[in-house]
mmCIF file of C-alpha atoms in Angstrom:
data_model
loop_
_atom_site.group_PDB
_atom_site.id
_atom_site.type_symbol
_atom_site.label_atom_id
_atom_site.label_comp_id
_atom_site.label_asym_id
_atom_site.label_seq_id
_atom_site.Cartn_x
_atom_site.Cartn_y
_atom_site.Cartn_z
ATOM 1 C CA MET A 1 -40.739 255.148 -100.799
ATOM 2 C CA PHE A 2 -41.124 258.742 -99.284
ATOM 3 C CA TYR A 3 -44.770 258.832 -100.998
ATOM 4 C CA ARG A 4 -45.654 255.396 -99.046
ATOM 5 C CA PHE A 5 -44.404 256.996 -95.796
ATOM 6 C CA TYR A 6 -46.208 260.189 -96.388
ATOM 7 C CA ARG A 7 -49.661 258.420 -97.148
ATOM 8 C CA TRP A 8 -49.122 256.260 -94.166
ATOM 9 C CA PHE A 9 -48.232 259.202 -91.923
ATOM 10 C CA ARG A 10 -51.455 261.077 -93.091
ATOM 11 C CA LYS A 11 -53.493 258.017 -92.597
ATOM 12 C CA VAL A 12 -52.500 257.163 -89.226
ATOM 13 C CA PHE A 13 -51.518 260.406 -87.549
ATOM 14 C CA LEU A 14 -53.646 262.834 -89.340
ATOM 15 C CA HIS A 15 -56.444 260.440 -90.013
ATOM 16 C CA LEU A 16 -56.526 261.944 -93.708
ATOM 17 C CA ASP A 17 -57.251 259.709 -96.574
ATOM 18 C CA ASP A 18 -55.995 261.180 -100.100
ATOM 19 C CA ARG A 19 -58.630 258.926 -102.143
ATOM 20 C CA SER A 20 -61.636 260.202 -103.726
ATOM 21 C CA PRO A 21 -65.021 259.383 -102.008
ATOM 22 C CA LEU A 22 -65.584 257.103 -104.996
ATOM 23 C CA GLU A 23 -62.594 255.338 -104.513
ATOM 24 C CA ILE A 24 -63.133 254.741 -100.807
ATOM 25 C CA SER A 25 -66.596 253.271 -101.501
ATOM 26 C CA LEU A 26 -65.082 251.113 -104.217
ATOM 27 C CA ALA A 27 -62.470 249.841 -101.777
ATOM 28 C CA ASN A 28 -65.248 249.090 -99.528
ATOM 29 C CA GLY A 29 -67.069 246.788 -101.815
ATOM 30 C CA LEU A 30 -69.420 249.353 -103.873
ATOM 31 C CA THR A 31 -70.562 247.712 -107.169
ATOM 32 C CA VAL A 32 -70.733 250.239 -110.184
ATOM 33 C CA GLY A 33 -71.584 249.355 -113.681
ATOM 34 C CA ARG A 34 -70.453 250.835 -116.917
ATOM 35 C CA ASP A 35 -70.249 254.593 -117.924
ATOM 36 C CA PHE A 36 -71.070 255.650 -114.162
ATOM 37 C CA GLN A 37 -70.967 259.356 -113.708
ATOM 38 C CA MET A 38 -70.858 260.767 -110.243
ATOM 39 C CA MET A 39 -70.812 264.740 -109.878
ATOM 40 C CA GLU A 40 -69.055 266.774 -106.949
ATOM 41 C CA GLY A 41 -70.243 266.343 -103.435
ATOM 42 C CA CYS A 42 -71.787 263.008 -103.667
ATOM 43 C CA THR A 43 -71.630 260.353 -100.896
ATOM 44 C CA LEU A 44 -71.988 256.842 -101.435
ATOM 45 C CA ASP A 45 -72.351 255.480 -97.640
ATOM 46 C CA PRO A 46 -68.740 254.955 -97.048
ATOM 47 C CA SER A 47 -69.326 252.562 -94.061
ATOM 48 C CA HIS A 48 -71.847 250.264 -95.953
ATOM 49 C CA SER A 49 -71.014 250.832 -99.602
ATOM 50 C CA PHE A 50 -70.692 247.067 -100.014
ATOM 51 C CA LEU A 51 -74.546 247.010 -99.947
ATOM 52 C CA ILE A 52 -74.896 249.525 -102.833
ATOM 53 C CA THR A 53 -75.208 248.233 -106.479
ATOM 54 C CA ILE A 54 -75.372 250.609 -109.277
ATOM 55 C CA GLY A 55 -76.145 249.610 -112.906
ATOM 56 C CA ASP A 56 -74.793 251.073 -116.180
ATOM 57 C CA ARG A 57 -75.094 254.579 -117.515
ATOM 58 C CA VAL A 58 -75.984 256.047 -113.934
ATOM 59 C CA THR A 59 -75.639 259.692 -113.206
ATOM 60 C CA LEU A 60 -75.461 261.019 -110.035
ATOM 61 C CA ALA A 61 -75.858 264.794 -110.209
ATOM 62 C CA PRO A 62 -74.029 267.134 -107.526
ATOM 63 C CA ARG A 63 -74.831 266.380 -103.785
ATOM 64 C CA VAL A 64 -76.637 263.127 -104.182
ATOM 65 C CA HIS A 65 -76.604 260.867 -101.033
ATOM 66 C CA VAL A 66 -76.866 257.196 -101.280
ATOM 67 C CA ILE A 67 -77.428 255.569 -97.825
ATOM 68 C CA ALA A 68 -77.543 251.890 -97.066
ATOM 69 C CA HIS A 69 -77.840 252.389 -92.947
ATOM 70 C CA ASP A 70 -80.238 254.209 -90.637
ATOM 71 C CA ALA A 71 -78.651 255.017 -87.129
ATOM 72 C CA SER A 72 -81.835 256.570 -85.699
ATOM 73 C CA THR A 73 -82.318 253.333 -83.475
ATOM 74 C CA LYS A 74 -78.878 253.078 -82.493
ATOM 75 C CA ARG A 75 -78.960 254.984 -79.068
ATOM 76 C CA GLU A 76 -82.241 253.756 -77.970
ATOM 77 C CA LEU A 77 -82.267 249.961 -79.336
ATOM 78 C CA GLY A 78 -78.431 249.441 -79.584
ATOM 79 C CA TYR A 79 -78.920 248.418 -83.331
ATOM 80 C CA THR A 80 -78.308 250.456 -86.449
ATOM 81 C CA ARG A 81 -80.612 249.320 -89.426
ATOM 82 C CA ILE A 82 -78.953 248.202 -92.536
ATOM 83 C CA ALA A 83 -80.542 247.356 -96.012
ATOM 84 C CA LYS A 84 -79.242 246.824 -99.433
ATOM 85 C CA VAL A 85 -79.856 249.666 -102.334
ATOM 86 C CA ARG A 86 -79.869 248.772 -105.935
ATOM 87 C CA ILE A 87 -79.952 251.394 -108.601
ATOM 88 C CA GLY A 88 -80.787 249.895 -112.175
ATOM 89 C CA SER A 89 -79.417 250.936 -115.389
ATOM 90 C CA ASP A 90 -80.140 254.262 -117.311
ATOM 91 C CA VAL A 91 -80.906 256.146 -114.177
ATOM 92 C CA PHE A 92 -80.502 260.024 -113.548
ATOM 93 C CA ILE A 93 -80.594 261.175 -109.961
ATOM 94 C CA GLY A 94 -81.213 264.889 -109.545
ATOM 95 C CA ALA A 95 -78.925 267.184 -107.545
ATOM 96 C CA GLY A 96 -79.457 267.176 -103.735
ATOM 97 C CA SER A 97 -81.336 263.954 -103.747
ATOM 98 C CA THR A 98 -81.156 261.139 -100.973
ATOM 99 C CA ILE A 99 -81.901 257.393 -101.635
ATOM 100 C CA LEU A 100 -82.589 255.773 -98.421
ATOM 101 C CA PRO A 101 -81.640 252.070 -97.055
ATOM 102 C CA GLY A 102 -83.646 249.192 -98.818
ATOM 103 C CA VAL A 103 -84.744 251.107 -101.806
ATOM 104 C CA CYS A 104 -84.568 249.382 -105.392
ATOM 105 C CA ILE A 105 -84.782 251.493 -108.277
ATOM 106 C CA GLY A 106 -85.626 250.076 -111.522
ATOM 107 C CA ASN A 107 -84.080 250.798 -115.444
ATOM 108 C CA LYS A 108 -84.816 254.013 -117.020
ATOM 109 C CA VAL A 109 -85.567 255.966 -113.959
ATOM 110 C CA ILE A 110 -85.213 260.091 -113.620
ATOM 111 C CA PHE A 111 -85.184 261.962 -110.254
ATOM 112 C CA GLY A 112 -86.046 265.406 -109.895
ATOM 113 C CA ALA A 113 -83.634 267.647 -107.836
ATOM 114 C CA GLY A 114 -84.032 267.326 -104.195
ATOM 115 C CA SER A 115 -85.928 264.180 -104.035
ATOM 116 C CA VAL A 116 -86.011 261.955 -101.019
ATOM 117 C CA VAL A 117 -86.433 258.335 -102.139
ATOM 118 C CA ALA A 118 -87.691 256.005 -99.349
ATOM 119 C CA ARG A 119 -89.545 253.637 -101.443
ATOM 120 C CA SER A 120 -88.671 251.426 -104.403
ATOM 121 C CA VAL A 121 -89.346 252.877 -107.811
ATOM 122 C CA PRO A 122 -90.160 250.614 -110.934
ATOM 123 C CA ASP A 123 -88.784 250.821 -114.342
ATOM 124 C CA GLY A 124 -89.786 253.644 -116.866
ATOM 125 C CA CYS A 125 -90.680 256.289 -114.186
ATOM 126 C CA VAL A 126 -89.895 259.914 -113.604
ATOM 127 C CA ALA A 127 -90.158 260.698 -109.756
ATOM 128 C CA ALA A 128 -89.678 263.698 -107.596
ATOM 129 C CA GLY A 129 -90.467 265.263 -104.248
ATOM 130 C CA ASN A 130 -90.072 264.786 -100.391
ATOM 131 C CA PRO A 131 -91.261 262.076 -100.149
ATOM 132 C CA CYS A 132 -90.430 260.800 -103.627
ATOM 133 C CA ARG A 133 -93.278 259.765 -105.798
ATOM 134 C CA VAL A 134 -93.775 258.808 -109.475
ATOM 135 C CA ILE A 135 -94.941 261.720 -111.435
ATOM 136 C CA GLY A 136 -94.831 260.539 -114.979
ATOM 137 C CA LYS A 137 -93.206 257.987 -117.404
ATOM 138 C CA TYR A 138 -89.912 257.838 -118.643
ATOM 139 C CA GLU A 139 -90.924 257.746 -122.305
ATOM 140 C CA ASP A 140 -93.404 260.547 -121.967
ATOM 141 C CA TYR A 141 -90.678 262.770 -120.544
ATOM 142 C CA MET A 142 -88.196 261.842 -123.307
ATOM 143 C CA ALA A 143 -90.832 262.645 -125.887
ATOM 144 C CA LYS A 144 -91.704 266.030 -124.408
ATOM 145 C CA HIS A 145 -87.789 266.978 -124.554
ATOM 146 C CA ARG A 146 -87.281 265.478 -128.028
ATOM 147 C CA ALA A 147 -90.024 268.195 -129.156
ATOM 148 C CA GLY A 148 -88.498 270.892 -127.259
ATOM 149 C CA ILE A 149 -84.997 270.139 -128.854
ATOM 150 C CA GLU A 150 -86.836 270.281 -132.368
ATOM 151 C CA GLY A 151 -88.291 273.618 -131.255
ATOM 152 C CA GLY A 152 -84.919 275.029 -130.001
ATOM 153 C CA PRO A 153 -82.983 276.913 -128.977
ATOM 154 C CA VAL A 154 -80.291 274.413 -129.146
ATOM 155 C CA PHE A 155 -76.573 275.024 -128.606
ATOM 156 C CA ASP A 156 -73.623 273.066 -129.907
ATOM 157 C CA GLU A 157 -70.625 272.000 -127.949
ATOM 158 C CA SER A 158 -68.689 275.447 -128.259
ATOM 159 C CA TYR A 159 -71.356 276.551 -125.770
ATOM 160 C CA GLN A 160 -70.204 274.221 -123.027
ATOM 161 C CA ILE A 161 -68.695 275.649 -119.884
ATOM 162 C CA TRP A 162 -65.209 275.060 -120.692
ATOM 163 C CA ASN A 163 -65.604 276.667 -124.279
ATOM 164 C CA VAL A 164 -68.023 279.200 -124.029
ATOM 165 C CA THR A 165 -66.885 282.919 -124.670
ATOM 166 C CA GLU A 166 -68.427 286.003 -123.056
ATOM 167 C CA GLU A 167 -70.067 286.864 -126.411
ATOM 168 C CA LYS A 168 -71.587 283.101 -126.557
ATOM 169 C CA LYS A 169 -72.805 283.643 -122.906
ATOM 170 C CA ARG A 170 -74.892 286.927 -124.029
ATOM 171 C CA GLU A 171 -76.063 284.921 -126.962
ATOM 172 C CA MET A 172 -77.426 282.243 -124.572
ATOM 173 C CA CYS A 173 -78.906 284.657 -122.297
ATOM 174 C CA GLU A 174 -80.790 286.450 -125.019
ATOM 175 C CA SER A 175 -81.942 283.247 -126.676
ATOM 176 C CA LEU A 176 -83.321 281.724 -123.651
ATOM 177 C CA SER A 177 -85.072 284.540 -122.255
ATOM 178 C CA CYS A 178 -87.588 282.901 -119.887
ATOM 179 C CA ASN A 179 -87.738 279.607 -121.953
ATOM 180 C CA ALA A 180 -85.823 276.576 -121.569
ATOM 181 C CA GLY A 181 -82.895 275.721 -124.313
ATOM 182 C CA TYR A 182 -80.944 272.773 -124.717
ATOM 183 C CA ILE A 183 -76.993 272.169 -125.115
ATOM 184 C CA ARG A 184 -75.239 269.357 -126.741
#
């Protein structure tokens, strides 16, 4: 009983909401598929999240913004532009990227960090930039990194952030030098 009163008090008088941004967006109609991952600091347009659809196996890296409205016209015209945003399946959106209203993203698409996506992107692409543009094919990108894994260095689960020891950190630094490596 007290907990309900406490939540009500925080919401009504302090204008605080204890729910996560994802919980708020889901409550407002966001549609999300299976195995969705959203890292810290992401925004899924809370006021218009019902216009956003996200497919299966989608990852939003830290600080990604998905926006379904554009209020730049509100002051002058009295109207805010709204549009659906559709993100297909097997999509990775890099850190700090922004997806703008009206964008449809196909399946098997990767966006580089900091991309500003103002136009739709078809299936099987790698895209990056501001403004975002297609820079390659998904399959070519994966083939390049499969070869990189075979050439190493490759680190197992014991090197992940919650497991890694100081000794393993030093080993990683020495192994990587100025080259990229891969961690499971």
